[in-house]
Amino acid sequence: MLRVGLAMLQGARHEHAEALRGAAEELGLDVEVVECRRADHVDEQLDALVLPGGESTTMRIASRYESLLSALFAWMDAYPERPVLGTCAGAILLAAPEAERQPYLAAGIARNAWGRQRDSFEAVVAVELDVPEAEFKQSLPAQRDQFSHQPLEVASQGASSLSEGFPGVFIRAPRFESAAIQCTPIAHLGEEVVGVLDGKKLGVTFHPELTMDRRFHRWLLHEAVNVRGVN
Ligand code: GLN
């Protein structure tokens, strides 16, 4: 049984939980999603971590009292070999420098750099990431949040073929600063880098959890299995 921590910072959390369950089913893995709301939920039993999107400033403010963020950073420092997926504001948390430490992603990042809310968009992203192929499975009931949010249906029902483009959903997205990228680009929108990998930390500026293509969540689980040696 793999245990994947989902940081319950403000943002698209339920969709990530559902994407993780779907990816686990696609890979035939037993996965428990651990909702990390307080610092003491972030423990050495976690095999992997997801930092969801949202509003990075609100995420910092909201977790101040619970010191959830510092527990998440301490976990990443303690277990650098365990995989982390940061999406949008989650990627900002990974890439933004903090006074006392280096960023986890060696790539500069600029917030809201595509413009305002109305400049949010969808576009096909080219992904170059080592991920196991899997059959798309739809057998899970959609677990909706209180707003009945559920993932977008994408054209090819999960587009699990790795050669296909990835449906990128960009919402007030940040941008990596091309001159500052010193780790591996793994996703491009045209010439622009929209996803990077630094060791086992993966950051994308879009929202894979809002689509049915679970490639990035499969990557996370696959890497976690490699570390733990379980399946
Ligand atoms: N604009 C947000 C920020 O700067 C990120 C947006 C998102 O996660 N969708 O924190």
PDB file of C-alpha atoms and ligand atoms in Angstrom:
ATOM      1  CA  MET A   1       0.000   0.000   0.000  1.00  0.00           C
ATOM      2  CA  LEU A   2       1.447   3.340  -1.068  1.00  0.00           C
ATOM      3  CA  ARG A   3       0.584   6.419   0.955  1.00  0.00           C
ATOM      4  CA  VAL A   4       0.412   9.669  -0.968  1.00  0.00           C
ATOM      5  CA  GLY A   5       0.127  12.947   0.913  1.00  0.00           C
ATOM      6  CA  LEU A   6      -2.167  15.562  -0.563  1.00  0.00           C
ATOM      7  CA  ALA A   7      -1.453  18.999   0.892  1.00  0.00           C
ATOM      8  CA  MET A   8      -4.843  20.385   1.825  1.00  0.00           C
ATOM      9  CA  LEU A   9      -3.732  23.905   1.048  1.00  0.00           C
ATOM     10  CA  GLN A  10      -6.346  26.115  -0.537  1.00  0.00           C
ATOM     11  CA  GLY A  11      -6.853  24.946  -4.144  1.00  0.00           C
ATOM     12  CA  ALA A  12      -7.918  22.067  -6.424  1.00  0.00           C
ATOM     13  CA  ARG A  13      -7.539  19.230  -3.935  1.00  0.00           C
ATOM     14  CA  HIS A  14     -10.488  16.945  -4.569  1.00  0.00           C
ATOM     15  CA  GLU A  15      -9.595  16.671  -8.221  1.00  0.00           C
ATOM     16  CA  HIS A  16      -6.067  15.588  -7.284  1.00  0.00           C
ATOM     17  CA  ALA A  17      -7.432  12.941  -4.929  1.00  0.00           C
ATOM     18  CA  GLU A  18      -9.597  11.583  -7.688  1.00  0.00           C
ATOM     19  CA  ALA A  19      -6.761  11.674 -10.221  1.00  0.00           C
ATOM     20  CA  LEU A  20      -4.534   9.762  -7.783  1.00  0.00           C
ATOM     21  CA  ARG A  21      -7.180   7.093  -7.294  1.00  0.00           C
ATOM     22  CA  GLY A  22      -7.662   6.824 -11.046  1.00  0.00           C
ATOM     23  CA  ALA A  23      -3.916   6.595 -11.682  1.00  0.00           C
ATOM     24  CA  ALA A  24      -3.605   3.908  -8.989  1.00  0.00           C
ATOM     25  CA  GLU A  25      -6.302   1.898 -10.691  1.00  0.00           C
ATOM     26  CA  GLU A  26      -4.652   2.331 -14.094  1.00  0.00           C
ATOM     27  CA  LEU A  27      -1.395   0.966 -12.653  1.00  0.00           C
ATOM     28  CA  GLY A  28      -3.039  -1.715 -10.512  1.00  0.00           C
ATOM     29  CA  LEU A  29      -1.625  -0.224  -7.299  1.00  0.00           C
ATOM     30  CA  ASP A  30      -3.098   0.020  -3.853  1.00  0.00           C
ATOM     31  CA  VAL A  31      -2.894   3.664  -2.824  1.00  0.00           C
ATOM     32  CA  GLU A  32      -4.114   5.562   0.183  1.00  0.00           C
ATOM     33  CA  VAL A  33      -4.525   9.311  -0.274  1.00  0.00           C
ATOM     34  CA  VAL A  34      -3.619  11.023   2.995  1.00  0.00           C
ATOM     35  CA  GLU A  35      -5.167  14.462   3.350  1.00  0.00           C
ATOM     36  CA  CYS A  36      -2.534  16.604   5.054  1.00  0.00           C
ATOM     37  CA  ARG A  37      -4.340  19.398   6.891  1.00  0.00           C
ATOM     38  CA  ARG A  38      -1.967  19.831   9.813  1.00  0.00           C
ATOM     39  CA  ALA A  39       1.758  19.550  10.282  1.00  0.00           C
ATOM     40  CA  ASP A  40       1.441  16.257  12.155  1.00  0.00           C
ATOM     41  CA  HIS A  41      -0.273  14.661   9.161  1.00  0.00           C
ATOM     42  CA  VAL A  42       2.990  14.971   7.231  1.00  0.00           C
ATOM     43  CA  ASP A  43       4.971  11.998   8.455  1.00  0.00           C
ATOM     44  CA  GLU A  44       7.696   9.591   7.410  1.00  0.00           C
ATOM     45  CA  GLN A  45       5.082   7.086   6.216  1.00  0.00           C
ATOM     46  CA  LEU A  46       4.262   9.194   3.151  1.00  0.00           C
ATOM     47  CA  ASP A  47       5.739   7.819  -0.062  1.00  0.00           C
ATOM     48  CA  ALA A  48       4.941  10.832  -2.233  1.00  0.00           C
ATOM     49  CA  LEU A  49       3.394  14.263  -2.054  1.00  0.00           C
ATOM     50  CA  VAL A  50       1.103  16.455  -4.154  1.00  0.00           C
ATOM     51  CA  LEU A  51       1.120  20.236  -3.815  1.00  0.00           C
ATOM     52  CA  PRO A  52      -2.044  21.444  -5.548  1.00  0.00           C
ATOM     53  CA  GLY A  53      -2.735  24.712  -7.345  1.00  0.00           C
ATOM     54  CA  GLY A  54      -4.689  27.550  -5.855  1.00  0.00           C
ATOM     55  CA  GLU A  55      -3.470  30.933  -4.808  1.00  0.00           C
ATOM     56  CA  SER A  56       0.070  30.720  -3.508  1.00  0.00           C
ATOM     57  CA  THR A  57      -0.242  33.786  -1.280  1.00  0.00           C
ATOM     58  CA  THR A  58      -3.452  32.473   0.274  1.00  0.00           C
ATOM     59  CA  MET A  59      -1.806  29.080   0.682  1.00  0.00           C
ATOM     60  CA  ARG A  60       1.012  30.662   2.644  1.00  0.00           C
ATOM     61  CA  ILE A  61      -1.341  32.701   4.816  1.00  0.00           C
ATOM     62  CA  ALA A  62      -3.824  29.879   5.361  1.00  0.00           C
ATOM     63  CA  SER A  63      -1.194  27.471   6.609  1.00  0.00           C
ATOM     64  CA  ARG A  64       0.685  29.905   8.811  1.00  0.00           C
ATOM     65  CA  TYR A  65      -0.861  28.837  12.097  1.00  0.00           C
ATOM     66  CA  GLU A  66      -0.821  25.136  11.426  1.00  0.00           C
ATOM     67  CA  SER A  67       2.744  25.358  10.110  1.00  0.00           C
ATOM     68  CA  LEU A  68       1.667  22.925   7.441  1.00  0.00           C
ATOM     69  CA  LEU A  69       3.953  24.462   4.846  1.00  0.00           C
ATOM     70  CA  SER A  70       7.054  24.167   6.987  1.00  0.00           C
ATOM     71  CA  ALA A  71       6.179  20.538   7.730  1.00  0.00           C
ATOM     72  CA  LEU A  72       5.860  19.882   3.987  1.00  0.00           C
ATOM     73  CA  PHE A  73       9.219  21.534   3.305  1.00  0.00           C
ATOM     74  CA  ALA A  74      10.845  19.621   6.179  1.00  0.00           C
ATOM     75  CA  TRP A  75       9.478  16.360   4.722  1.00  0.00           C
ATOM     76  CA  MET A  76      10.940  17.223   1.316  1.00  0.00           C
ATOM     77  CA  ASP A  77      14.297  17.971   2.918  1.00  0.00           C
ATOM     78  CA  ALA A  78      14.248  14.711   4.875  1.00  0.00           C
ATOM     79  CA  TYR A  79      13.257  12.498   1.909  1.00  0.00           C
ATOM     80  CA  PRO A  80      14.729  14.020  -1.267  1.00  0.00           C
ATOM     81  CA  GLU A  81      14.339  10.693  -3.102  1.00  0.00           C
ATOM     82  CA  ARG A  82      10.563  10.633  -2.661  1.00  0.00           C
ATOM     83  CA  PRO A  83       8.585  12.150  -5.540  1.00  0.00           C
ATOM     84  CA  VAL A  84       6.623  15.413  -5.330  1.00  0.00           C
ATOM     85  CA  LEU A  85       4.183  16.820  -7.890  1.00  0.00           C
ATOM     86  CA  GLY A  86       3.495  20.552  -7.705  1.00  0.00           C
ATOM     87  CA  THR A  87       0.849  22.002  -9.996  1.00  0.00           C
ATOM     88  CA  CYS A  88       0.502  25.707 -10.732  1.00  0.00           C
ATOM     89  CA  ALA A  89       0.645  27.427  -7.318  1.00  0.00           C
ATOM     90  CA  GLY A  90       2.217  24.169  -6.055  1.00  0.00           C
ATOM     91  CA  ALA A  91       4.990  24.674  -8.632  1.00  0.00           C
ATOM     92  CA  ILE A  92       5.397  28.234  -7.357  1.00  0.00           C
ATOM     93  CA  LEU A  93       5.976  26.868  -3.844  1.00  0.00           C
ATOM     94  CA  LEU A  94       8.634  24.512  -5.228  1.00  0.00           C
ATOM     95  CA  ALA A  95      10.386  27.098  -7.385  1.00  0.00           C
ATOM     96  CA  ALA A  96      10.176  30.253  -5.281  1.00  0.00           C
ATOM     97  CA  PRO A  97      13.264  30.969  -3.219  1.00  0.00           C
ATOM     98  CA  GLU A  98      12.867  31.200   0.541  1.00  0.00           C
ATOM     99  CA  ALA A  99      15.230  33.189   2.713  1.00  0.00           C
ATOM    100  CA  GLU A 100      16.822  30.191   4.395  1.00  0.00           C
ATOM    101  CA  ARG A 101      17.011  27.657   1.570  1.00  0.00           C
ATOM    102  CA  GLN A 102      17.419  27.008  -2.139  1.00  0.00           C
ATOM    103  CA  PRO A 103      14.249  26.382  -4.169  1.00  0.00           C
ATOM    104  CA  TYR A 104      13.432  22.718  -4.873  1.00  0.00           C
ATOM    105  CA  LEU A 105      13.117  23.436  -8.598  1.00  0.00           C
ATOM    106  CA  ALA A 106      16.145  25.133 -10.122  1.00  0.00           C
ATOM    107  CA  ALA A 107      14.043  27.370 -12.336  1.00  0.00           C
ATOM    108  CA  GLY A 108      12.882  30.913 -11.796  1.00  0.00           C
ATOM    109  CA  ILE A 109       9.130  31.352 -11.801  1.00  0.00           C
ATOM    110  CA  ALA A 110       6.953  34.437 -12.252  1.00  0.00           C
ATOM    111  CA  ARG A 111       3.419  34.487 -10.861  1.00  0.00           C
ATOM    112  CA  ASN A 112       0.379  35.373 -12.967  1.00  0.00           C
ATOM    113  CA  ALA A 113       2.676  35.923 -15.909  1.00  0.00           C
ATOM    114  CA  TRP A 114       0.139  35.141 -18.645  1.00  0.00           C
ATOM    115  CA  GLY A 115      -2.124  37.933 -17.487  1.00  0.00           C
ATOM    116  CA  ARG A 116      -5.356  37.961 -15.587  1.00  0.00           C
ATOM    117  CA  GLN A 117      -8.140  35.474 -14.985  1.00  0.00           C
ATOM    118  CA  ARG A 118      -9.694  36.103 -18.388  1.00  0.00           C
ATOM    119  CA  ASP A 119      -6.357  35.197 -19.955  1.00  0.00           C
ATOM    120  CA  SER A 120      -6.709  31.658 -18.621  1.00  0.00           C
ATOM    121  CA  PHE A 121      -6.705  29.154 -21.483  1.00  0.00           C
ATOM    122  CA  GLU A 122      -6.450  25.546 -22.623  1.00  0.00           C
ATOM    123  CA  ALA A 123      -3.770  24.368 -25.020  1.00  0.00           C
ATOM    124  CA  VAL A 124      -2.043  21.160 -26.020  1.00  0.00           C
ATOM    125  CA  VAL A 125       1.227  20.571 -24.200  1.00  0.00           C
ATOM    126  CA  ALA A 126       4.020  18.287 -25.411  1.00  0.00           C
ATOM    127  CA  VAL A 127       5.245  16.088 -22.542  1.00  0.00           C
ATOM    128  CA  GLU A 128       8.596  14.290 -22.416  1.00  0.00           C
ATOM    129  CA  LEU A 129       8.440  12.275 -19.213  1.00  0.00           C
ATOM    130  CA  ASP A 130       9.199   8.675 -18.403  1.00  0.00           C
ATOM    131  CA  VAL A 131       5.764   7.339 -17.436  1.00  0.00           C
ATOM    132  CA  PRO A 132       4.304   3.849 -17.624  1.00  0.00           C
ATOM    133  CA  GLU A 133       1.642   3.459 -20.316  1.00  0.00           C
ATOM    134  CA  ALA A 134      -1.731   2.389 -18.993  1.00  0.00           C
ATOM    135  CA  GLU A 135      -5.224   1.709 -20.124  1.00  0.00           C
ATOM    136  CA  PHE A 136      -7.574   4.491 -19.235  1.00  0.00           C
ATOM    137  CA  LYS A 137     -10.116   3.247 -16.686  1.00  0.00           C
ATOM    138  CA  GLN A 138     -13.399   4.931 -16.038  1.00  0.00           C
ATOM    139  CA  SER A 139     -14.768   2.502 -13.491  1.00  0.00           C
ATOM    140  CA  LEU A 140     -14.385   4.814 -10.506  1.00  0.00           C
ATOM    141  CA  PRO A 141     -17.409   6.815  -9.515  1.00  0.00           C
ATOM    142  CA  ALA A 142     -16.576  10.509  -9.740  1.00  0.00           C
ATOM    143  CA  GLN A 143     -15.972  11.665  -6.197  1.00  0.00           C
ATOM    144  CA  ARG A 144     -17.206  15.175  -6.293  1.00  0.00           C
ATOM    145  CA  ASP A 145     -16.501  17.950  -3.879  1.00  0.00           C
ATOM    146  CA  GLN A 146     -19.201  20.107  -2.340  1.00  0.00           C
ATOM    147  CA  PHE A 147     -19.381  22.190  -5.508  1.00  0.00           C
ATOM    148  CA  SER A 148     -19.859  19.096  -7.682  1.00  0.00           C
ATOM    149  CA  HIS A 149     -16.578  19.812  -9.410  1.00  0.00           C
ATOM    150  CA  GLN A 150     -15.315  16.960 -11.474  1.00  0.00           C
ATOM    151  CA  PRO A 151     -12.542  16.572 -14.025  1.00  0.00           C
ATOM    152  CA  LEU A 152     -13.041  17.724 -17.590  1.00  0.00           C
ATOM    153  CA  GLU A 153     -13.702  14.976 -20.071  1.00  0.00           C
ATOM    154  CA  VAL A 154     -10.925  15.226 -22.604  1.00  0.00           C
ATOM    155  CA  ALA A 155     -11.400  14.327 -26.213  1.00  0.00           C
ATOM    156  CA  SER A 156      -9.687  10.964 -26.293  1.00  0.00           C
ATOM    157  CA  GLN A 157     -10.977   9.709 -22.941  1.00  0.00           C
ATOM    158  CA  GLY A 158      -7.846   9.989 -20.953  1.00  0.00           C
ATOM    159  CA  ALA A 159      -5.369  10.342 -23.815  1.00  0.00           C
ATOM    160  CA  SER A 160      -3.203   7.833 -22.048  1.00  0.00           C
ATOM    161  CA  SER A 161      -1.053   7.236 -25.075  1.00  0.00           C
ATOM    162  CA  LEU A 162       2.171   8.954 -24.181  1.00  0.00           C
ATOM    163  CA  SER A 163       2.810  10.161 -27.700  1.00  0.00           C
ATOM    164  CA  GLU A 164      -0.321  12.277 -27.610  1.00  0.00           C
ATOM    165  CA  GLY A 165      -0.298  15.890 -26.524  1.00  0.00           C
ATOM    166  CA  PHE A 166      -1.455  16.648 -23.026  1.00  0.00           C
ATOM    167  CA  PRO A 167      -4.534  18.832 -22.506  1.00  0.00           C
ATOM    168  CA  GLY A 168      -3.041  21.764 -20.601  1.00  0.00           C
ATOM    169  CA  VAL A 169      -5.436  23.850 -18.524  1.00  0.00           C
ATOM    170  CA  PHE A 170      -3.770  27.155 -17.578  1.00  0.00           C
ATOM    171  CA  ILE A 171      -5.526  29.205 -14.891  1.00  0.00           C
ATOM    172  CA  ARG A 172      -3.822  32.454 -13.889  1.00  0.00           C
ATOM    173  CA  ALA A 173      -0.757  30.415 -14.526  1.00  0.00           C
ATOM    174  CA  PRO A 174       2.817  31.262 -13.613  1.00  0.00           C
ATOM    175  CA  ARG A 175       5.676  31.088 -16.141  1.00  0.00           C
ATOM    176  CA  PHE A 176       9.094  29.583 -15.742  1.00  0.00           C
ATOM    177  CA  GLU A 177      11.816  32.086 -16.587  1.00  0.00           C
ATOM    178  CA  SER A 178      13.597  30.456 -19.490  1.00  0.00           C
ATOM    179  CA  ALA A 179      16.985  31.979 -18.708  1.00  0.00           C
ATOM    180  CA  ALA A 180      16.837  30.621 -15.146  1.00  0.00           C
ATOM    181  CA  ILE A 181      15.951  26.984 -15.920  1.00  0.00           C
ATOM    182  CA  GLN A 182      18.769  24.765 -14.659  1.00  0.00           C
ATOM    183  CA  CYS A 183      16.879  21.498 -14.391  1.00  0.00           C
ATOM    184  CA  THR A 184      15.172  19.230 -16.936  1.00  0.00           C
ATOM    185  CA  PRO A 185      12.321  20.636 -19.025  1.00  0.00           C
ATOM    186  CA  ILE A 186       9.622  17.960 -19.388  1.00  0.00           C
ATOM    187  CA  ALA A 187       6.694  19.876 -20.853  1.00  0.00           C
ATOM    188  CA  HIS A 188       6.510  22.486 -23.610  1.00  0.00           C
ATOM    189  CA  LEU A 189       3.840  24.767 -24.943  1.00  0.00           C
ATOM    190  CA  GLY A 190       5.391  25.608 -28.294  1.00  0.00           C
ATOM    191  CA  GLU A 191       8.861  26.876 -27.412  1.00  0.00           C
ATOM    192  CA  GLU A 192       7.940  27.675 -23.856  1.00  0.00           C
ATOM    193  CA  VAL A 193       8.805  25.368 -20.958  1.00  0.00           C
ATOM    194  CA  VAL A 194       5.686  24.688 -18.857  1.00  0.00           C
ATOM    195  CA  GLY A 195       6.958  21.764 -16.776  1.00  0.00           C
ATOM    196  CA  VAL A 196      10.320  20.934 -15.182  1.00  0.00           C
ATOM    197  CA  LEU A 197      11.837  18.034 -13.287  1.00  0.00           C
ATOM    198  CA  ASP A 198      14.548  18.537 -10.684  1.00  0.00           C
ATOM    199  CA  GLY A 199      15.558  15.243  -9.104  1.00  0.00           C
ATOM    200  CA  LYS A 200      12.229  13.853  -7.917  1.00  0.00           C
ATOM    201  CA  LYS A 201      10.438  17.203  -7.814  1.00  0.00           C
ATOM    202  CA  LEU A 202       8.131  17.837 -10.735  1.00  0.00           C
ATOM    203  CA  GLY A 203       6.467  21.201 -11.279  1.00  0.00           C
ATOM    204  CA  VAL A 204       3.975  22.125 -13.994  1.00  0.00           C
ATOM    205  CA  THR A 205       2.344  25.504 -14.499  1.00  0.00           C
ATOM    206  CA  PHE A 206      -0.976  23.978 -15.598  1.00  0.00           C
ATOM    207  CA  HIS A 207      -3.589  21.736 -13.936  1.00  0.00           C
ATOM    208  CA  PRO A 208      -3.345  18.052 -14.923  1.00  0.00           C
ATOM    209  CA  GLU A 209      -5.834  17.140 -12.177  1.00  0.00           C
ATOM    210  CA  LEU A 210      -8.579  18.939 -14.100  1.00  0.00           C
ATOM    211  CA  THR A 211      -8.372  16.466 -16.975  1.00  0.00           C
ATOM    212  CA  MET A 212      -8.829  12.714 -17.243  1.00  0.00           C
ATOM    213  CA  ASP A 213      -5.263  12.246 -18.483  1.00  0.00           C
ATOM    214  CA  ARG A 214      -3.481  10.895 -15.413  1.00  0.00           C
ATOM    215  CA  ARG A 215       0.013  10.728 -16.828  1.00  0.00           C
ATOM    216  CA  PHE A 216       1.539  12.982 -14.152  1.00  0.00           C
ATOM    217  CA  HIS A 217      -0.207  11.163 -11.321  1.00  0.00           C
ATOM    218  CA  ARG A 218       0.982   7.845 -12.759  1.00  0.00           C
ATOM    219  CA  TRP A 219       4.510   9.269 -12.832  1.00  0.00           C
ATOM    220  CA  LEU A 220       4.247  10.135  -9.142  1.00  0.00           C
ATOM    221  CA  LEU A 221       3.013   6.669  -8.147  1.00  0.00           C
ATOM    222  CA  HIS A 222       5.543   4.916 -10.358  1.00  0.00           C
ATOM    223  CA  GLU A 223       8.429   6.866  -8.821  1.00  0.00           C
ATOM    224  CA  ALA A 224       7.079   6.150  -5.342  1.00  0.00           C
ATOM    225  CA  VAL A 225       6.992   2.427  -6.108  1.00  0.00           C
ATOM    226  CA  ASN A 226      10.610   2.610  -7.299  1.00  0.00           C
ATOM    227  CA  VAL A 227      11.675   4.119  -3.981  1.00  0.00           C
ATOM    228  CA  ARG A 228       9.649   1.800  -1.793  1.00  0.00           C
ATOM    229  CA  GLY A 229      10.035  -1.279  -3.933  1.00  0.00           C
ATOM    230  CA  VAL A 230       6.384  -2.197  -3.400  1.00  0.00           C
ATOM    231  CA  ASN A 231       3.565  -2.771  -5.817  1.00  0.00           C
TER     232      ASN A 231
HETATM  233  N1  GLN B   1      -2.147  32.724  -9.738  1.00  0.00           N
HETATM  234  C1  GLN B   1      -1.892  31.769  -8.707  1.00  0.00           C
HETATM  235  C2  GLN B   1      -0.699  32.198  -7.849  1.00  0.00           C
HETATM  236  O1  GLN B   1       0.068  33.004  -8.268  1.00  0.00           O
HETATM  237  C3  GLN B   1      -1.669  30.387  -9.253  1.00  0.00           C
HETATM  238  C4  GLN B   1      -2.891  29.993  -9.999  1.00  0.00           C
HETATM  239  C5  GLN B   1      -3.222  28.548  -9.908  1.00  0.00           C
HETATM  240  O2  GLN B   1      -2.687  27.761  -9.123  1.00  0.00           O
HETATM  241  N2  GLN B   1      -4.190  28.187 -10.697  1.00  0.00           N
HETATM  242  O3  GLN B   1      -0.537  31.731  -6.766  1.00  0.00           O
END
